[in-house]
Amino acid sequence: MKKLLFFLFFIFPFLAKTQNFAFVLTDSLEIWQNNSKLSNAWAGGLNCPQFSKIDLNLDGKEDLFVFDRTNSKISTFLNVNNRFLYAPNYENFFPILEGWALLADYNFDGKKDLFTPSNFGVKFYKNTSQNLLNFSLAKDPILTTSLAGNPINLKIDFPDIPAITDIDNDGDLDILNFLPSVGLNIEFHRNKSMELFGKPDSLIFEKADNRWGEIEECSRCNGFLFGDNYCRTERTEHVGSTLLALDMDNDNDKDLLIGTTGCKDLVVTLNEGNAQKAKFRASQTNFPAQKPANFHNFPAAYFEDVDFDGIKDLLVCPNTTYNEGNLMNFVQSVAFYKNIGTNSKPDFQFKESDFLQNSMLDLGEETHPVAVDVDADGDLDLLVSNAGAFQNNGVFAATITFLENIGTPTQAKFRVADKDFLNFSLQNLGSLKITCADLNNDKAVDLAFTAINLKNRKIVANYLLNQNSSEKPLRFGKMDTLAVDLRFGDELNFWDIDQDQDQDLMVGVYNGGLKLYENIGNLTFELKNSDLGKFDQIVENSGMSLAIGDVNRDQKPDLFVANQGGELKLIDDFTQKLNEKWTFESNFVQNTLKKQTISHHFGRGFYPTFFGKNLILGTNAGGLQYLSYLENVPTNLETENLNSNFEVFPNPANQILEISANDSGTIQIFSVLGQKIFEKNFTNSLKIDVNHYQSGIYVLKFFNAKIEIFRKILLQH
């Protein structure tokens, strides 16, 4: 008989080596907004996404790959019955990326490959998937042959997005990009694979033209000249352009959609030449004409079928790294234009300004969640602050959103109850970071925050004391100033570090490191350690955000640290190590596809908080992610060969779960809270309708007189 280990509230045996805990990214908790359930509630939001299609789960259907430039975050969505559903496990099969990421099938084997910047130019990952998605670095950097015949790095300016497609219609992938550092003209890097080998299985490029199409980008916004007309030499340095090459007029050559930094709209220009000799003579701004894409700055366009009709559509998004001047509406930053024409003669009709965002909780940018029982009904709610978003009156301001828990203490379910809790939009603040703690030792939860005053750009650090007792809903009094020396972006975290029954203060310093202040009474704090944890002074250790709790159940506080490096790190029993250089653990996110616990990349800038045993992360892209706590889980989920003839598929499942065994037995399915939701005897095979069960993680048990087998299953609807 296998040794039994307790999994949450029920017995869950494993044959593999176990660790004390792990977390799994899941979309299992419902969030309702405007009387509708968000199908991708916990996908984390989007700011400046880049889109490509790829078959993630190797089922023959193309899924969706999204890379957000503002936080270097990959998000993956499966095609489930012609709906895109968030599937974070696939994110771990991609390398960590910066700048831009485009997927294209370089050798036409049906597997999309990955092109992305490197320190030397462009690097290329080949899709080597067999049973699981996999990428292998094949070229870094990609080389091209200059006009003088010398091999050089194929360089692309970091803000730019190139066009990677078959430009000359010879069957292999070419590259178009603006001249590095200069801009002005477009380079054409011809792929010589077909000429040299007769098949598209190589990336051998030559710079065939450094003024492709006889088009020049001048310094004024969307000021293009053509043919023998040239821009003046007194031009500004090139600061960024995006290219999408596609056939707009069904003449079998590539036309261009161009976005430029500093410009709000897309430009379309038609190729009046041919595939071998491009020639542009005019451009049209404010594209598409029916309802032009307008993001105030630097649009980028993507040509992918996102409504499952077999015809590629147009997605337009900003391509900035941050919201300069607070002009971007990051709640609606993915414009979807349905193509009612064809792939070679598209007709783009505007459909929505928040594609995918309308299926997730997206509150703008930089969300900071706090778990607290707002309404005193015995379960944890969420308060979520943000850096800012546009209000109904058109003013950009930070707010607090109240997510009311309308479920139970053991099975949370949220609804967006108030998007401007306490009317914080009237405070004219930005970069709002809230936290909750009992600041005055009256057993009731108070509120504290840092922010920036958008009028005078000064740093604000305030608190509001709760006027009610802990048995009543939160009711805050007047706002008072917290007397602590802070800088822009610093974050407050309260905990009784020295165990003297009052709340001390830890400050996550925006430009790097942690500070510890002792509470010396009457909400007065004295600096005790300006280099807590002795962090290395590197960019990845800036923008620190903390979550404090007892994760390993040893009655001692543990500390999670998130930073600009995208990793969530843990130091256990940190109060006993205040004068040490901290070392961290980060391999505690369970990936059911890889069958192991890993260090997950959450993207640059994210903000954790405890929600009971679980973790909720705010993101730079304005959303939330949910990490469900698993106790006594294996570091490697592979089981022994004795169950090799037992199969459960598909996993993740959507509507039907199929079970195959070489013996008869009983199947039981449990929720993660231990509730048995299904039981049936069967012989050899069984199909279970799981469509009516809530999305999330479940445990399946198969047993008979000789054996018992356990499997984790994931339902995604």
XYZ file of C-alpha atoms in Angstrom:
717
model
C 0.000 0.000 0.000
C 1.390 3.410 -0.986
C 2.086 5.913 1.743
C -0.742 8.433 2.011
C -0.072 12.152 2.111
C -2.680 14.746 2.950
C -3.648 16.967 0.027
C -5.565 19.969 1.359
C -8.579 18.390 3.093
C -8.373 14.866 1.729
C -5.892 12.021 1.379
C -3.891 12.239 -1.856
C -1.166 9.598 -2.406
C 1.879 10.133 -4.599
C 4.683 7.771 -5.520
C 7.140 10.542 -6.285
C 9.355 12.515 -3.961
C 7.416 15.387 -2.395
C 8.151 18.871 -1.130
C 6.115 20.777 1.429
C 4.139 22.930 -0.978
C 3.791 24.317 -4.462
C 1.505 26.668 -6.341
C -0.298 26.213 -9.614
C -1.495 28.994 -11.902
C -5.208 28.520 -12.396
C -8.301 30.307 -13.670
C -10.581 28.339 -11.356
C -12.102 31.215 -9.353
C -14.930 33.038 -11.054
C -14.961 36.801 -11.514
C -18.183 38.460 -12.650
C -18.284 41.896 -14.222
C -21.410 43.644 -15.524
C -23.428 40.456 -14.907
C -21.099 38.374 -17.096
C -18.544 35.770 -16.058
C -15.073 36.615 -17.355
C -13.805 33.595 -19.292
C -10.135 34.607 -18.866
C -10.516 36.394 -15.552
C -7.018 35.661 -14.230
C -5.030 36.085 -17.457
C -3.315 39.197 -16.076
C -4.416 41.988 -18.423
C -2.770 43.411 -21.544
C -1.059 46.710 -22.301
C 1.001 46.582 -25.503
C 0.583 43.027 -26.761
C 2.057 41.428 -29.869
C 0.119 38.560 -31.460
C 1.071 35.387 -33.312
C -0.761 32.105 -33.916
C 0.808 28.735 -33.049
C -0.315 25.202 -32.233
C 0.531 25.063 -28.532
C -0.876 21.660 -27.591
C -0.098 19.961 -30.918
C -3.722 19.112 -31.633
C -3.647 20.469 -35.184
C -5.463 23.705 -34.291
C -3.730 27.052 -34.025
C -3.782 28.692 -30.614
C -2.711 32.205 -29.611
C 0.677 33.483 -28.442
C 0.776 36.963 -26.891
C 3.866 38.910 -25.888
C 3.412 42.191 -23.995
C 6.187 44.711 -24.534
C 5.529 46.690 -21.338
C 6.384 43.813 -19.005
C 8.139 41.257 -21.250
C 5.353 38.829 -20.399
C 4.254 35.863 -22.514
C 0.603 34.783 -22.326
C -0.717 31.671 -24.050
C -4.312 30.898 -24.996
C -5.679 27.577 -26.264
C -8.264 27.324 -29.013
C -11.079 25.529 -27.175
C -14.199 25.176 -29.296
C -13.363 28.388 -31.155
C -12.691 30.388 -28.006
C -9.321 31.485 -26.716
C -8.896 30.330 -23.101
C -5.926 31.203 -20.950
C -3.483 28.288 -20.548
C -0.411 29.500 -18.599
C 1.406 26.143 -18.541
C 2.484 26.676 -22.162
C 4.288 29.917 -21.296
C 7.115 27.905 -19.743
C 8.025 26.317 -23.079
C 9.187 29.674 -24.467
C 12.455 31.439 -23.588
C 12.390 34.696 -21.617
C 11.930 37.472 -24.159
C 12.475 41.215 -24.494
C 11.403 43.815 -27.035
C 9.447 41.921 -29.654
C 8.571 38.347 -30.527
C 7.154 37.063 -33.813
C 6.285 33.483 -34.746
C 6.697 32.360 -38.345
C 7.236 28.951 -39.969
C 10.673 29.302 -41.570
C 10.818 25.822 -43.161
C 7.075 25.329 -43.760
C 6.921 22.154 -41.684
C 3.700 23.301 -40.004
C 5.480 24.388 -36.810
C 5.808 28.098 -36.039
C 9.337 29.183 -35.122
C 10.385 32.156 -32.985
C 12.223 35.342 -34.001
C 13.219 37.854 -31.294
C 15.958 40.432 -30.552
C 19.351 39.582 -29.077
C 22.294 41.687 -27.989
C 23.774 41.177 -31.442
C 20.695 41.650 -33.620
C 18.081 38.928 -34.122
C 18.077 35.409 -32.726
C 16.071 32.462 -33.974
C 14.544 29.549 -32.056
C 13.527 26.532 -34.095
C 10.302 24.767 -33.161
C 11.454 21.223 -32.415
C 8.214 20.009 -30.851
C 7.517 16.291 -30.739
C 5.177 15.197 -27.938
C 5.312 18.608 -26.250
C 5.981 22.141 -27.427
C 9.709 22.828 -27.600
C 12.066 25.497 -28.963
C 15.816 25.222 -29.544
C 18.096 28.189 -30.096
C 19.366 27.743 -33.664
C 20.933 31.107 -34.602
C 22.216 33.987 -32.489
C 22.690 36.219 -34.315
C 21.124 35.823 -37.733
C 23.640 37.011 -40.335
C 23.090 38.770 -43.632
C 25.450 39.584 -46.484
C 25.959 43.325 -46.934
C 25.728 45.107 -50.287
C 29.535 44.999 -50.306
C 29.458 41.209 -49.961
C 30.548 40.956 -46.318
C 28.774 38.895 -43.622
C 27.264 41.187 -40.963
C 24.739 40.900 -38.174
C 21.153 41.486 -39.272
C 20.367 44.320 -36.862
C 16.961 45.761 -36.034
C 16.462 48.736 -33.737
C 15.091 47.549 -30.399
C 11.864 49.647 -30.506
C 11.056 48.456 -34.040
C 9.001 45.498 -35.175
C 10.157 44.042 -38.512
C 8.126 42.239 -41.156
C 9.066 38.551 -41.442
C 7.305 36.982 -44.399
C 7.891 35.849 -47.987
C 8.401 39.209 -49.712
C 9.491 38.016 -53.174
C 7.101 35.032 -53.392
C 9.842 32.442 -53.840
C 8.731 30.232 -50.942
C 11.040 31.259 -48.077
C 10.904 33.873 -45.313
C 12.479 37.283 -45.930
C 12.882 40.231 -43.543
C 12.040 43.924 -43.913
C 13.236 46.486 -41.382
C 14.084 50.172 -41.191
C 17.782 51.049 -41.354
C 19.176 50.631 -37.811
C 19.800 53.905 -35.924
C 18.940 55.935 -39.018
C 15.457 54.871 -40.060
C 14.744 56.721 -43.288
C 14.781 53.696 -45.624
C 13.623 50.086 -45.480
C 16.141 47.271 -45.838
C 15.163 44.113 -47.729
C 17.005 41.004 -46.526
C 16.354 38.308 -49.092
C 16.410 34.706 -47.912
C 18.603 32.671 -50.290
C 17.359 29.271 -49.164
C 15.298 28.515 -52.265
C 17.974 29.833 -54.638
C 20.752 27.816 -53.013
C 19.004 24.604 -51.957
C 15.590 24.552 -53.603
C 13.813 24.250 -50.252
C 12.981 26.716 -47.445
C 15.001 25.133 -44.660
C 17.751 27.716 -44.165
C 18.122 31.281 -42.959
C 20.813 32.585 -45.278
C 20.151 36.256 -45.981
C 21.585 38.905 -48.267
C 20.813 42.597 -48.080
C 19.227 42.926 -51.513
C 18.099 46.541 -51.165
C 18.619 49.301 -48.601
C 15.885 51.532 -50.092
C 13.260 48.881 -50.708
C 10.185 50.159 -52.512
C 11.722 53.629 -53.024
C 10.041 54.883 -49.849
C 11.544 57.196 -47.232
C 10.349 57.990 -43.721
C 10.938 61.680 -42.978
C 11.137 63.340 -39.576
C 7.610 64.741 -39.481
C 4.893 62.388 -38.254
C 3.950 59.933 -41.007
C 5.812 62.049 -43.526
C 6.773 59.642 -46.292
C 8.378 60.515 -49.648
C 8.633 58.281 -52.695
C 10.598 57.660 -55.870
C 13.158 60.379 -56.597
C 11.958 62.551 -53.690
C 14.242 62.463 -50.672
C 13.941 63.694 -47.104
C 16.001 66.663 -45.987
C 19.278 65.762 -44.328
C 18.398 67.703 -41.151
C 16.313 64.927 -39.737
C 15.921 63.565 -36.255
C 17.378 60.214 -35.267
C 15.130 57.229 -35.953
C 13.248 56.324 -32.769
C 10.950 53.517 -33.830
C 8.714 52.039 -36.527
C 6.583 48.933 -36.964
C 6.037 47.083 -40.229
C 3.340 44.678 -41.357
C 3.703 43.371 -44.911
C 0.570 41.889 -46.512
C -1.227 41.909 -49.854
C -3.958 44.543 -49.572
C -5.142 44.659 -53.203
C -4.904 41.084 -54.495
C -2.023 41.774 -56.912
C 0.336 39.151 -55.495
C 2.834 41.529 -53.908
C 3.328 42.910 -50.420
C 1.909 46.255 -49.344
C 2.728 47.886 -46.024
C 1.062 49.008 -42.825
C 3.468 51.286 -40.918
C 3.344 52.621 -37.374
C 5.761 55.251 -36.097
C 6.636 56.373 -32.612
C 5.226 59.804 -31.881
C 2.367 59.167 -34.317
C -1.100 58.073 -33.284
C -2.258 56.298 -36.441
C -1.375 53.604 -38.944
C -0.249 54.410 -42.481
C -1.070 52.171 -45.445
C 0.947 52.303 -48.642
C 0.298 50.107 -51.680
C 2.989 48.456 -53.760
C 2.637 49.669 -57.364
C 5.516 47.465 -58.485
C 5.640 43.708 -58.037
C 6.994 41.047 -55.710
C 10.470 41.227 -57.243
C 10.714 45.033 -57.534
C 8.597 46.925 -55.033
C 7.544 50.494 -55.800
C 5.556 52.778 -53.487
C 4.204 56.131 -54.644
C 1.609 57.288 -52.085
C 0.426 56.690 -48.535
C -2.816 57.042 -46.624
C -2.914 57.976 -42.941
C -5.620 57.126 -40.409
C -6.017 53.499 -41.413
C -8.448 51.727 -41.420
C -10.540 54.532 -42.898
C -13.865 53.321 -41.447
C -12.592 53.750 -37.865
C -8.891 54.565 -37.661
C -6.782 52.952 -34.973
C -5.697 55.619 -32.506
C -3.486 54.934 -29.502
C -1.847 58.389 -29.236
C 1.548 56.861 -29.937
C 3.311 54.129 -31.905
C 0.720 51.659 -33.251
C 1.625 48.168 -34.449
C -0.514 45.853 -36.596
C -0.856 42.052 -36.646
C -2.540 39.916 -39.311
C -4.035 36.768 -37.752
C -7.349 34.900 -37.815
C -8.766 35.491 -34.346
C -12.470 34.795 -34.966
C -12.002 31.247 -36.321
C -13.512 31.840 -39.782
C -10.317 30.939 -41.670
C -9.678 34.537 -42.791
C -6.964 36.633 -41.196
C -8.119 39.684 -39.252
C -6.327 42.851 -38.157
C -5.285 43.567 -34.573
C -3.795 46.979 -33.760
C -2.071 47.765 -30.454
C 0.332 50.366 -29.072
C 3.993 49.361 -29.125
C 5.322 51.466 -26.254
C 7.238 50.303 -23.208
C 5.273 52.474 -20.760
C 2.395 54.958 -20.636
C 4.292 58.164 -21.303
C 2.219 61.183 -20.314
C -0.659 58.927 -19.148
C -2.224 59.215 -22.607
C -2.794 55.509 -23.250
C -6.019 53.763 -22.338
C -4.553 50.400 -21.392
C -8.008 49.056 -20.506
C -8.822 49.183 -24.237
C -5.564 48.744 -26.103
C -6.313 45.907 -28.557
C -8.379 47.070 -31.530
C -9.949 44.166 -33.450
C -10.918 44.650 -37.095
C -12.759 41.707 -38.624
C -11.737 40.882 -42.179
C -14.898 40.506 -44.254
C -12.808 40.250 -47.413
C -10.080 37.719 -48.168
C -6.483 37.178 -47.064
C -5.201 38.731 -50.306
C -7.767 41.535 -50.477
C -8.828 42.280 -46.924
C -11.719 44.513 -45.901
C -11.260 45.415 -42.251
C -14.352 46.326 -40.238
C -13.989 47.560 -36.667
C -15.468 45.248 -34.033
C -14.066 46.145 -30.609
C -11.346 48.105 -28.868
C -10.644 45.532 -26.132
C -10.139 42.180 -27.852
C -9.291 39.526 -25.216
C -9.185 42.264 -22.572
C -12.977 42.113 -22.332
C -12.684 38.474 -21.212
C -10.279 39.207 -18.360
C -10.095 41.542 -15.403
C -8.121 44.462 -16.834
C -7.981 47.583 -14.674
C -5.370 49.523 -16.634
C -1.832 49.101 -15.338
C 0.137 48.138 -12.214
C -2.509 46.473 -10.080
C -1.798 45.944 -6.362
C -4.232 43.515 -4.700
C -4.966 43.226 -0.980
C -7.093 40.473 0.591
C -9.386 41.788 3.354
C -12.938 41.159 4.548
C -14.408 44.471 3.386
C -18.058 43.739 4.197
C -17.507 41.694 7.399
C -19.380 38.675 6.078
C -16.703 36.181 7.106
C -14.879 35.702 3.804
C -11.974 37.476 2.143
C -12.690 40.082 -0.508
C -10.161 41.892 -2.683
C -9.218 45.545 -2.922
C -7.136 46.260 -6.022
C -5.396 49.571 -6.648
C -3.862 50.585 -9.955
C -1.443 53.091 -11.434
C -4.333 54.752 -13.201
C -6.974 54.456 -15.887
C -9.311 56.790 -17.732
C -12.507 57.587 -15.837
C -15.934 58.281 -17.336
C -15.142 61.995 -17.317
C -12.013 61.418 -19.406
C -9.607 62.105 -16.536
C -6.712 59.727 -15.932
C -6.543 58.779 -12.251
C -5.684 55.873 -9.969
C -8.528 53.992 -8.322
C -9.275 51.120 -5.957
C -11.544 48.372 -7.243
C -13.601 46.357 -4.757
C -14.023 42.709 -5.732
C -16.699 41.324 -3.441
C -16.463 37.644 -2.558
C -19.949 36.305 -3.281
C -18.846 32.715 -2.759
C -17.898 31.104 0.512
C -14.853 31.192 2.799
C -13.630 27.945 1.195
C -14.714 28.544 -2.427
C -14.293 32.170 -3.404
C -16.243 33.785 -6.225
C -15.950 37.466 -7.021
C -17.962 40.216 -8.590
C -16.737 43.689 -9.461
C -18.775 45.608 -6.887
C -17.152 49.046 -7.088
C -14.532 50.293 -9.565
C -13.889 53.466 -7.561
C -13.908 52.340 -3.936
C -13.756 55.292 -1.507
C -13.881 57.620 -4.560
C -10.102 57.544 -4.853
C -10.309 58.906 -8.412
C -11.103 62.300 -6.860
C -7.713 62.348 -5.118
C -5.962 62.923 -8.466
C -3.331 60.280 -7.778
C -1.237 57.997 -9.936
C 0.822 54.869 -9.239
C -1.375 53.981 -6.268
C -0.060 51.113 -4.115
C -2.276 50.093 -1.210
C -1.808 47.795 1.760
C -3.952 46.856 4.766
C -2.865 46.276 8.366
C -3.934 47.032 11.929
C -1.924 50.224 12.316
C -3.253 51.413 15.690
C -3.637 48.067 17.498
C -7.427 48.189 17.794
C -7.873 44.764 16.087
C -9.459 46.420 13.015
C -7.891 46.635 9.574
C -6.663 50.036 8.383
C -5.523 51.223 4.961
C -2.191 52.764 3.935
C -0.817 53.680 0.526
C 1.845 55.381 -1.523
C 1.105 57.287 -4.713
C 2.136 60.282 -6.778
C 0.120 63.501 -6.882
C -0.597 64.019 -10.584
C -0.835 67.817 -10.166
C 2.480 68.569 -8.460
C 4.248 65.209 -9.060
C 5.038 64.905 -5.346
C 5.157 61.591 -3.480
C 2.185 60.830 -1.243
C 2.287 58.422 1.733
C -0.957 58.364 3.702
C -3.103 56.147 5.908
C -6.795 55.907 6.794
C -7.814 54.404 10.129
C -10.823 52.095 10.288
C -13.579 53.663 12.379
C -15.440 50.363 12.859
C -14.630 47.317 14.916
C -13.376 44.154 13.238
C -16.908 42.657 13.274
C -18.280 45.426 11.050
C -17.654 46.486 7.426
C -14.684 48.734 6.760
C -15.401 52.421 7.384
C -12.408 54.682 7.077
C -11.884 58.076 8.641
C -9.899 61.037 7.398
C -6.657 60.695 5.505
C -3.446 61.336 7.463
C 0.181 61.558 6.416
C 2.584 58.732 7.155
C 5.878 60.237 8.314
C 8.334 58.129 6.303
C 10.901 59.301 3.761
C 9.844 57.674 0.490
C 10.665 57.958 -3.207
C 8.548 57.416 -6.306
C 7.374 53.829 -6.628
C 8.261 52.699 -3.099
C 5.874 50.162 -1.561
C 4.689 49.809 2.063
C 4.486 46.451 3.866
C 3.540 46.086 7.535
C 4.421 43.182 9.841
C 5.366 42.798 13.499
C 9.003 42.020 12.775
C 10.309 42.308 16.341
C 7.214 40.687 17.923
C 6.462 43.611 20.241
C 2.774 43.689 19.305
C 2.875 46.572 16.841
C 3.288 46.829 13.088
C 6.781 47.530 11.819
C 7.368 48.707 8.282
C 9.255 47.181 5.381
C 9.648 49.363 2.289
C 10.237 47.871 -1.117
C 12.496 50.471 -2.708
C 11.612 51.173 -6.324
C 15.205 51.620 -7.493
C 16.333 48.513 -5.643
C 16.518 46.885 -2.213
C 14.505 46.778 0.996
C 14.416 49.010 4.068
C 13.243 48.085 7.573
C 11.644 50.625 9.918
C 10.790 49.881 13.551
C 7.465 51.110 14.919
C 8.417 53.181 17.981
C 4.840 54.130 18.823
C 2.021 56.387 17.611
C 2.586 55.449 13.970
C 6.131 56.747 14.131
C 8.806 54.717 12.359
C 12.581 54.711 12.789
C 14.937 53.363 10.118
C 16.753 50.252 11.389
C 18.184 48.659 8.257
C 18.604 50.364 4.875
C 19.937 47.233 3.165
C 17.670 44.469 4.376
C 18.559 41.190 2.660
C 21.723 42.686 1.150
C 20.476 42.503 -2.418
C 22.866 42.868 -5.326
C 22.507 46.233 -7.057
C 21.164 45.002 -10.368
C 18.142 46.053 -12.407
C 16.334 42.801 -11.643
C 16.285 43.724 -7.938
C 14.474 47.017 -8.479
C 10.746 47.586 -8.005
C 10.453 45.100 -5.150
C 7.028 43.988 -3.974
C 6.424 41.761 -0.950
C 3.946 39.265 0.462
C 4.358 37.995 4.024
C 2.764 34.856 5.454
C 3.426 31.358 6.749
C 3.600 29.356 3.546
C 5.250 26.197 4.900
C 3.042 26.010 8.031
C 5.848 26.122 10.585
C 4.297 29.039 12.518
C 7.061 31.378 11.295
C 6.643 34.196 8.763
C 7.977 33.639 5.267
C 8.581 36.306 2.656
C 7.781 36.308 -1.069
C 9.660 38.889 -3.112
C 8.687 39.945 -6.637
C 10.866 42.249 -8.692
C 11.635 43.520 -12.178
C 13.324 40.251 -13.069
C 9.937 38.533 -13.359
C 10.681 35.872 -10.737
C 8.776 35.205 -7.542
C 11.268 34.301 -4.811
C 10.811 32.940 -1.304
C 12.899 33.236 1.852
C 11.549 31.194 4.755
C 11.528 32.402 8.364
C 12.949 35.739 7.234
C 12.677 37.495 10.624
C 15.547 35.320 11.888
C 17.779 36.434 9.003
C 17.495 40.213 9.185
C 21.266 40.783 9.177
C 22.125 38.160 6.563
C 22.418 38.193 2.795
C 19.310 36.355 1.719
C 19.230 33.328 -0.521
C 15.982 32.386 -2.172
C 13.942 29.477 -3.462
C 11.980 30.000 -6.676
C 11.116 26.516 -7.973
C 7.646 26.186 -6.472
C 5.255 26.734 -9.393
C 3.879 23.453 -10.621
C 3.648 22.899 -14.375
C 1.415 19.915 -15.078
C 2.661 19.625 -18.673
C 6.330 19.532 -17.711
C 5.369 17.360 -14.705
C 7.611 19.277 -12.346
C 7.820 22.388 -10.206
C 9.626 25.256 -11.886
C 10.546 28.912 -11.562
C 7.835 30.685 -13.533
C 8.476 34.012 -15.306
C 5.601 36.338 -14.372
C 6.802 39.296 -16.405
C 8.498 42.503 -15.392
C 6.693 44.225 -12.510
C 4.153 42.197 -10.523
C 2.771 42.466 -7.026
C 1.875 39.484 -4.755
C -0.477 39.203 -1.807
C -1.689 36.262 0.253
C -5.289 35.140 -0.181
C -5.615 32.589 2.583
C -3.076 29.911 1.674
C -3.070 31.036 -1.931
C -1.337 33.915 -3.703
C -2.892 36.574 -5.913
C -0.592 38.624 -8.116
C -1.266 42.066 -9.493
C 0.431 42.704 -12.831
C 2.065 45.546 -14.686
C -0.572 44.991 -17.377
C -3.455 45.796 -15.028
C -4.819 42.342 -14.296
C -4.594 39.582 -11.702
C -3.162 36.083 -11.617
C -4.169 33.375 -9.151
C -1.733 30.872 -7.654
C -3.530 28.025 -5.929
C -1.691 26.493 -2.964
C -0.975 22.774 -3.075
C 0.330 21.009 0.016
C 2.677 18.001 -0.035
C 3.033 17.967 -3.805
C 5.711 16.115 -5.751
C 8.676 17.873 -7.302
C 8.321 15.396 -10.172
C 4.855 14.176 -11.096
C 5.984 11.134 -13.083
C 4.571 7.924 -11.626
C 5.837 4.372 -11.763
C 5.341 2.088 -14.772
C 2.611 0.147 -13.002
C 0.048 2.672 -14.277
C 1.477 3.011 -17.804
C -1.636 1.334 -19.249
C -3.926 3.842 -17.581
C -4.629 6.970 -19.631
C -6.675 10.113 -19.027
C -7.187 12.436 -22.000
C -7.408 15.170 -23.052
C -5.760 16.982 -20.174
C -6.608 19.874 -19.987
C -10.181 18.846 -20.813
C -13.089 20.953 -21.968
C -16.288 18.940 -22.491
C -15.468 15.219 -22.477
C -12.841 13.443 -20.360
C -11.907 9.981 -21.622
C -10.369 7.227 -19.497
C -8.682 4.108 -20.777
C -7.436 1.177 -18.662
C -6.524 -2.458 -19.207
C -8.663 -3.485 -16.259
C -11.986 -2.764 -14.604
C -12.299 -0.466 -11.619
C -13.898 2.601 -10.098
C -13.340 6.226 -11.052
C -13.789 9.015 -8.534
C -13.219 12.740 -9.114
C -12.573 15.197 -6.272
C -12.426 18.979 -6.167
C -9.308 20.538 -4.635
C -11.327 21.029 -1.456
C -11.913 17.297 -1.148
C -15.526 17.129 -2.303
C -16.285 13.994 -4.312
C -18.147 15.145 -7.412
C -18.171 11.951 -9.499
C -18.026 8.157 -9.036
C -18.631 5.340 -11.512
C -17.570 1.732 -12.087
C -16.306 0.840 -15.567
C -14.377 -1.688 -17.615
C -11.566 -0.664 -20.000
C -12.948 2.717 -21.116
C -15.174 5.515 -19.906
C -16.277 8.934 -21.184
C -17.269 11.581 -18.641
C -19.180 14.759 -19.476
C -17.283 17.464 -17.548
C -18.808 20.467 -19.292
C -20.998 21.312 -16.275
C -18.079 21.334 -13.812
C -16.329 24.616 -13.037
C -12.946 25.264 -14.677
C -10.052 24.410 -12.390
C -7.899 21.619 -10.977
C -9.414 18.286 -9.884
C -8.044 14.974 -8.674
C -9.065 11.759 -10.422
C -8.746 8.428 -8.585
C -8.885 4.993 -10.235
C -8.878 1.925 -8.012
C -9.705 -1.776 -7.841
C -8.589 -4.659 -5.638
C -5.053 -4.566 -7.044
C -4.170 -0.919 -7.543
C -5.062 2.693 -6.965
C -3.908 5.512 -9.240
C -4.222 9.269 -8.817
C -4.056 11.896 -11.548
C -4.419 15.666 -11.513
C -6.737 16.915 -14.244
C -7.375 20.453 -15.423
C -10.743 21.554 -16.773
C -10.750 24.609 -19.043
C -14.045 25.813 -20.490
